[in-house]
Amino acid sequence: MDTVFNSSLLLHGLVVIGGFTVLFYLFKFSWKCWCGFRAYVLSEYWQTDLRTYGQWAVVTGATSGIGRAYANELARRGLDIVLVSRSEEKLHAVAMEIERSYGRQTRVIQTDFTVGHAIYPAIAEKLDDLDIGILVNNVGMNYAGMLVYFMDIANPEQRITEVINCNILSVTQMTRLVLPRMVERGKGLIINISSEAASEPQPMLSLYSATKIFVTYFSRCLNSEYSPRGVTVQCVAPFVVSTNMTYNVAVSAFVKSAPDFAREALNTVGHSSFTSGCLSHALQVRTYANMHSSLGGSQWDSVFSLRN
């Protein structure tokens, strides 16, 4: 009799535990769906007024691709733009484009982010008199060519340093320049462009993907530190966008044009501190992550053992 009672009690206990487990995962799934719906669907109609952060937005790598698209979209939404990039000719062309299209003020700063620390005092001086509300750390680079073994990088002593200076140092130093005044005013927005390449280890893109996971972690840490003081740090990790870096791959349901991506990504400000930028990319990243989890990290070993 006692054995039957104990078995029944155990069975009921397992049913209760199972029920709570199902409810937990159902709630977790529902919460993720709601967050995605809010970030990528509702945000189209429920947008943050970016002018509340300040008069000026600074965009690095602003003469092409995602950076140029962000600069134009921010101007369309009512901000004056500081364009920072390497080519003075292209800087003035984009500045003229923005002034003619949106009637906003522009300033240009010509600099080469691959150089290193020496460039930042001059940048700081040129930004000193501006009410900077938004910084977009977009500038970035890969090696020459998309996929390469680490030891096969051409001119490694120079190229490795350039990638680190451009992808990591630029983010930290530009943030260091604008963050103190944002904290003083109690408002500001820093947008750091990472990459889907940071979501999992990427053989053949080892250095590039490593620099992008730095951007992701740096952004998420800073947001935790400074969001209580009014400064939002958003990390944007896109999948494939049609730019020079991706060899201007054709736009499709999976590949966004830079202008469309910038518009949708800016809609997520105020809704998400870490975003893929658009619904299409968010779904691709989730699918990729699930496939990677199912196959296990060891698939890379199998692929490369076959290659070798």
Coordinates of N, CA and C in Angstrom, one line a residue, residues 55-62 67 70-71 79-84 107 131-138 189 191:
Q55 N 22.0 67.5 -31.2 CA 21.9 68.1 -32.6 C 22.7 67.3 -33.6
W56 N 23.9 66.8 -33.2 CA 24.8 66.2 -34.2 C 25.0 64.7 -34.0
A57 N 25.2 64.0 -35.2 CA 25.5 62.6 -35.2 C 26.9 62.5 -35.9
V58 N 27.7 61.7 -35.3 CA 29.1 61.4 -35.9 C 29.0 60.0 -36.5
V59 N 29.4 59.8 -37.7 CA 29.4 58.5 -38.4 C 30.8 58.3 -39.0
T60 N 31.4 57.2 -38.5 CA 32.7 56.8 -39.1 C 32.5 55.8 -40.3
G61 N 33.5 55.8 -41.2 CA 33.3 55.0 -42.4 C 32.1 55.4 -43.2
A62 N 31.9 56.8 -43.3 CA 30.7 57.3 -43.8 C 30.5 57.6 -45.3
G67 N 27.8 52.8 -43.5 CA 28.1 54.1 -42.9 C 27.4 55.2 -43.6
Y70 N 23.6 55.1 -43.0 CA 23.3 55.6 -41.6 C 23.4 57.1 -41.7
A71 N 24.4 57.7 -42.3 CA 24.5 59.2 -42.3 C 23.3 59.8 -43.0
L79 N 18.9 65.2 -38.0 CA 20.2 65.5 -37.3 C 21.2 66.0 -38.3
D80 N 22.1 66.9 -37.8 CA 23.3 67.3 -38.5 C 24.3 66.2 -38.4
I81 N 25.2 66.1 -39.5 CA 26.1 65.0 -39.6 C 27.5 65.4 -39.7
V82 N 28.4 64.7 -38.9 CA 29.8 64.7 -39.0 C 30.2 63.4 -39.7
L83 N 30.8 63.6 -40.9 CA 31.2 62.4 -41.7 C 32.7 62.2 -41.5
V84 N 33.1 61.0 -41.1 CA 34.5 60.7 -40.8 C 34.9 59.6 -41.7
R107 N 29.7 68.4 -41.4 CA 31.1 68.6 -41.3 C 31.9 67.3 -41.7
D131 N 27.4 69.7 -30.2 CA 26.5 69.0 -29.3 C 26.3 67.6 -29.9
I132 N 27.1 66.6 -29.6 CA 27.0 65.3 -30.2 C 26.1 64.4 -29.4
G133 N 25.0 64.0 -30.1 CA 24.0 63.2 -29.4 C 24.2 61.7 -29.8
I134 N 24.7 61.5 -31.0 CA 24.8 60.1 -31.5 C 26.2 59.9 -32.2
L135 N 26.7 58.7 -31.9 CA 28.0 58.3 -32.5 C 27.7 56.9 -33.2
V136 N 28.0 56.8 -34.4 CA 27.9 55.5 -35.1 C 29.3 55.0 -35.4
N137 N 29.8 54.0 -34.7 CA 31.1 53.4 -35.0 C 30.9 52.3 -36.0
N138 N 31.0 52.7 -37.3 CA 30.8 51.8 -38.4 C 32.0 51.4 -39.1
L189 N 23.5 58.4 -27.5 CA 23.3 57.1 -28.2 C 24.6 56.8 -28.9
I191 N 26.1 53.8 -31.4 CA 25.7 52.6 -32.2 C 27.0 52.0 -32.7

